[in-house]
Coordinates of C-alpha atoms and ligand atoms in Angstrom, one line a residue:
X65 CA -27.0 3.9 -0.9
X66 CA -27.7 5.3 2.3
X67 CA -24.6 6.8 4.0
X68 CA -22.4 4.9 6.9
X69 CA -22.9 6.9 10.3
X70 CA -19.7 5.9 11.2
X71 CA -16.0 6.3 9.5
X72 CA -13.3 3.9 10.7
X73 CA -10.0 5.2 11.7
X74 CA -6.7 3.8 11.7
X75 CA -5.4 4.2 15.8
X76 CA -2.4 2.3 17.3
X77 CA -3.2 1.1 20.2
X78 CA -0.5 3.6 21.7
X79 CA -2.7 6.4 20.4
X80 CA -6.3 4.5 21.3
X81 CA -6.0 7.5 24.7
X82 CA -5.4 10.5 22.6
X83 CA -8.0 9.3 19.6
X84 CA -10.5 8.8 22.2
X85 CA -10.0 13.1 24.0
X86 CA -9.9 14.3 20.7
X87 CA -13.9 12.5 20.0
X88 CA -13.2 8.9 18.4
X89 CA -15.7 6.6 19.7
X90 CA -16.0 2.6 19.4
X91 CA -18.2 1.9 16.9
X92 CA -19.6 -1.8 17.1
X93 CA -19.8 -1.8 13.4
X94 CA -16.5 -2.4 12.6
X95 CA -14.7 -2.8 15.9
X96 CA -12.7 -0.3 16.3
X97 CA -12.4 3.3 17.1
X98 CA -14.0 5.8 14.9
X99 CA -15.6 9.3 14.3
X100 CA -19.3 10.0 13.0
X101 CA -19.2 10.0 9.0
X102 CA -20.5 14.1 10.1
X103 CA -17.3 15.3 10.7
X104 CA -15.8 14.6 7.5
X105 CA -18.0 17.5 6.3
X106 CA -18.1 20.2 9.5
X107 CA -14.2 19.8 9.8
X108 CA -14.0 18.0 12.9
X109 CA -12.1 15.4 11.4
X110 CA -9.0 17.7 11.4
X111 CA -7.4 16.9 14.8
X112 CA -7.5 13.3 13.9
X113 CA -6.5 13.6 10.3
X114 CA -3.4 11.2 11.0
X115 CA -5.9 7.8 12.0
X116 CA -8.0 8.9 8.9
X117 CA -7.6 6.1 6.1
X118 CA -6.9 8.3 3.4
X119 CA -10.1 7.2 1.2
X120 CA -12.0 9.4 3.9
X121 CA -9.6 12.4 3.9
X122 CA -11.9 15.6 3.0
X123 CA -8.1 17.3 1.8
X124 CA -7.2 14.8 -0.5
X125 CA -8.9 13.8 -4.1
X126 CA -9.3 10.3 -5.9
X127 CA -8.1 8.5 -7.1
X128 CA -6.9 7.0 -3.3
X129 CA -6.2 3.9 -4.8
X130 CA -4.7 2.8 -8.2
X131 CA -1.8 -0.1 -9.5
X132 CA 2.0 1.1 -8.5
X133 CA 3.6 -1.9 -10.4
X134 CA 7.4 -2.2 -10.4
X135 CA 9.4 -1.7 -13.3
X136 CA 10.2 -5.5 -14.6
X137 CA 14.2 -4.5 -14.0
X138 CA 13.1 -4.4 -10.1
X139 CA 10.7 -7.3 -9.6
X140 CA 12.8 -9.3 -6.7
X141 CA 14.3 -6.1 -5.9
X142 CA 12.3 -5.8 -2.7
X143 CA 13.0 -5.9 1.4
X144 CA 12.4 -9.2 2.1
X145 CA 14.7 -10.1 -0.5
X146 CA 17.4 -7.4 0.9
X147 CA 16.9 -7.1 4.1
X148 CA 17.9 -9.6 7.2
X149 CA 14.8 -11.3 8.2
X150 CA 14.5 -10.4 11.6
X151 CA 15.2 -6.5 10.4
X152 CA 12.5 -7.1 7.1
X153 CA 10.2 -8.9 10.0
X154 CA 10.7 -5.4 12.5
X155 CA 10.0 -3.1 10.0
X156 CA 6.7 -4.8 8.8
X157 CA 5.3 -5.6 11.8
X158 CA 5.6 -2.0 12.8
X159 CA 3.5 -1.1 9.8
X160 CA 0.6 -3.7 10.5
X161 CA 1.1 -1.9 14.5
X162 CA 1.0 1.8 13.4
X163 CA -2.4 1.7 11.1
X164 CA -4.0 -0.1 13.9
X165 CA -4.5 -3.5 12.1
X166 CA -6.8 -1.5 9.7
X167 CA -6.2 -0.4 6.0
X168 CA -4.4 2.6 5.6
X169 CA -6.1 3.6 2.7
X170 CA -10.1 2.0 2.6
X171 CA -9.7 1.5 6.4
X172 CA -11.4 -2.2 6.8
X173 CA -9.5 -5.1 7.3
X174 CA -8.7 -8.4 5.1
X175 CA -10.3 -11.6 5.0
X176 CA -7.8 -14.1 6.4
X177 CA -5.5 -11.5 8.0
X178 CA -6.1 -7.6 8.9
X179 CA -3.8 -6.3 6.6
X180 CA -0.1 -7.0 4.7
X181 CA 2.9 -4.5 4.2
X182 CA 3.0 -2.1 1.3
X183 CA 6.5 -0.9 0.6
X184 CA 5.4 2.6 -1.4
X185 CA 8.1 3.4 -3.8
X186 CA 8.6 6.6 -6.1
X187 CA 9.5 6.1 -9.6
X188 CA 11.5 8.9 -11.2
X189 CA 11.0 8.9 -15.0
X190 CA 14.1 11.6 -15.3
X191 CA 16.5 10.0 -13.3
X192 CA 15.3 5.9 -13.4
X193 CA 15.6 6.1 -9.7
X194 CA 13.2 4.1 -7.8
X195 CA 13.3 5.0 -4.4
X196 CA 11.6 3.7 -1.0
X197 CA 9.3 6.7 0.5
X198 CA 7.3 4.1 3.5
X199 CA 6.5 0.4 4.6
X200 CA 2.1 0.8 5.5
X201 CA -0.2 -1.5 5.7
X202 CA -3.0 -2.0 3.4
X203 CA -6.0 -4.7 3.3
X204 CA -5.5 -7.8 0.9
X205 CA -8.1 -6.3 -1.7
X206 CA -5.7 -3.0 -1.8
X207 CA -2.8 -4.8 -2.2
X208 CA -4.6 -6.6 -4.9
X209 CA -5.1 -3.3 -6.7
X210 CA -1.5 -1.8 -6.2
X211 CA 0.2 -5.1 -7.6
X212 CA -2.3 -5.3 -10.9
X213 CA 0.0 -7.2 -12.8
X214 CA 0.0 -10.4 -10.4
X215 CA -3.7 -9.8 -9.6
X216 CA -4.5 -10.1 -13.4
X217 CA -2.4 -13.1 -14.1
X218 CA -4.1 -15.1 -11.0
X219 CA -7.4 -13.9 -13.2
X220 CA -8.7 -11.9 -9.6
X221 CA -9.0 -8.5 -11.7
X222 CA -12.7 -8.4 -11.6
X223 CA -12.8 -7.9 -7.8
X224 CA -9.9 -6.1 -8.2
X225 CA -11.4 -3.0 -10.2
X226 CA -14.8 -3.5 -8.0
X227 CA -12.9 -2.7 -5.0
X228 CA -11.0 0.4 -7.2
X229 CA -14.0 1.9 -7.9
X230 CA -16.0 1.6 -4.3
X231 CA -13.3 3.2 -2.7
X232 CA -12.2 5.8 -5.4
X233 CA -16.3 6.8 -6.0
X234 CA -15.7 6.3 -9.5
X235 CA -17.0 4.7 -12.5
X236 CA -15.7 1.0 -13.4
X237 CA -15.1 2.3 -17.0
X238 CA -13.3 5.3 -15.6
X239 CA -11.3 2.5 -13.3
X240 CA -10.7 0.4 -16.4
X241 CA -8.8 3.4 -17.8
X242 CA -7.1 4.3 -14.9
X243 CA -5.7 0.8 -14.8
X244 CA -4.9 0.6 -18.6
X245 CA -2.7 4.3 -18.8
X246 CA -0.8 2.7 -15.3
X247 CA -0.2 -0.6 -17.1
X248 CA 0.9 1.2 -20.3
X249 CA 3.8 3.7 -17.9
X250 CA 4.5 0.4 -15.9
X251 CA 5.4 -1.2 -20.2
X252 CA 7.6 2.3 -20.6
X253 CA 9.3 2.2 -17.3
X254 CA 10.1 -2.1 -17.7
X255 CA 12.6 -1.3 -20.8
X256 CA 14.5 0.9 -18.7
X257 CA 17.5 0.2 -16.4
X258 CA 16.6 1.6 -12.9
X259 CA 18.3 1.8 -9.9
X260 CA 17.4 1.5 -6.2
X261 CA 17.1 3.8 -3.3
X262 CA 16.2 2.1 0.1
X263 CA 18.3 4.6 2.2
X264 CA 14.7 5.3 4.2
X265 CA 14.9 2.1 5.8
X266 CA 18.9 3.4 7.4
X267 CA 17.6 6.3 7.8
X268 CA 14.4 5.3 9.7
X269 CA 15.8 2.0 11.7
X270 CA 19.4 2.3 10.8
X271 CA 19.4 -1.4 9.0
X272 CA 22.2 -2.4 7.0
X273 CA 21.1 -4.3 3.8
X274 CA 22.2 -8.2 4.1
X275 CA 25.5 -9.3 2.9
X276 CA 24.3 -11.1 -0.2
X277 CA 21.4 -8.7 -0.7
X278 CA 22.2 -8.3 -4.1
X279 CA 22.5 -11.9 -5.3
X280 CA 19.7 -12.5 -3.4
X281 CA 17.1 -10.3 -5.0
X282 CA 18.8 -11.5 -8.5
X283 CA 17.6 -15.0 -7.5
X284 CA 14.2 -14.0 -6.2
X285 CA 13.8 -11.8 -9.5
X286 CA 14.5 -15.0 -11.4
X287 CA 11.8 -16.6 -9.9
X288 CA 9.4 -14.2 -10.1
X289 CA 10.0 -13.8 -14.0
X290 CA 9.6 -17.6 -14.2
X291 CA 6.8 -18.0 -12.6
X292 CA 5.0 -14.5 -14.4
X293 CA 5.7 -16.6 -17.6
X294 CA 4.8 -19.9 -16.9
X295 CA 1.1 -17.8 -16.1
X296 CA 1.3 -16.2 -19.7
X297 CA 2.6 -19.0 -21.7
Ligands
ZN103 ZN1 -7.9 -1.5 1.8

């Protein structure tokens, strides 16, 4: 496969000036700002290693992309279930605004819309703390890839682990392992009581959670456990 001349970057269109002095061109092949594939390897990239999608990024190593499923104690647990909807609405339009309408991590853009909100959470195994660490936005066929458990039971994992391994350079078998040792923590994790940090989101925007945030996720984690059953069953 012959290499792309041209790497896509993620720009806001607040930064569009300053990506442009520091050598990002338009390239008509995706539509967007960009840099010659070159620099990734003469270290020209550096100055603009913040519009980089991180699937490019010379510093970093795959796997770039890989499931993140929530413990099954969390599944509801998320901002649009406790957060107002004009605050949840703010914060994820903000995301889809500050990667330029372009994947964070493979930098191209979905099929029916550019890209959808990832809320990245850290799982700690010592203290069963799941806490918020970003909202970003990713391309549908990430997304697909971070939530592997909802992709498999809507029987899309085939595209799924192509996707995996074109933008982690690696094998489908090694993908297919990958995939099996996250599915197996996720197993571990789901017969654990966890609890739930969101304090970035006060500490970023200063949102309260909604008055009923609590009996509201409960509700949405009911039907989210419904419906993953009625798909095994
Ligand atoms: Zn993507």
């Amino acid at each position: 496969m012959t290499r792309p001349a041209w790497t896509p970057l993620c720009v806001p269109h607040s930064a569009a000036p300053l990506a442009i002095h520091l050598g990002a061109k338009q390239a008509e092949c995706y539509g967007c700002l960009a840099i010659p594939a070159s620099w990734l390897t003469d270290g020209r990239w550096q100055p603009l290693k913040r519009f980089l999608p991180t699937r490019f990024r010379p510093d970093l190593s795959t796997p770039f992309l890989q499931p993140r499923p929530v413990p099954l104690p969390l599944w509801g647990w998320n901002l649009r279930s406790l957060l107002a909807r004009e605050h949840w609405d703010q914060i994820r339009r903000e995301a889809y605004r500050d990667c330029g309408y372009r994947c964070r991590i493979c930098g191209m853009i979905g099929a029916d819309w550019p890209v959808e909100a990832d809320e990245v959470w850290a799982c700690d195994d010592r203290t069963n703390v799941q806490s918020l660490e970003t909202v970003t936005g990713i391309c549908s066929a990430c997304h697909g890839v971070r939530h592997w458990g909802r992709t498999s039971t809507s029987g899309k994992q085939a595209a799924a682990l192509r996707h995996m391994a074109a933008v982690n350079g690696m094998s489908m078998q090694a993908c297919q392992t990958l995939v099996q040792a996250r599915m197996d923590e996720w197993l571990n994790r789901s017969e654990r009581v966890w609890d739930l940090d969101i304090s970035w989101v006060a500490r970023t925007y200063g949102f309260p959670s909604r008055p009923d945030a609590a009996a509201n996720a409960a509700a949405e984690h009911e039907n989210l456990t419904r419906a993953a059953e009625r798909s095994f069953f």
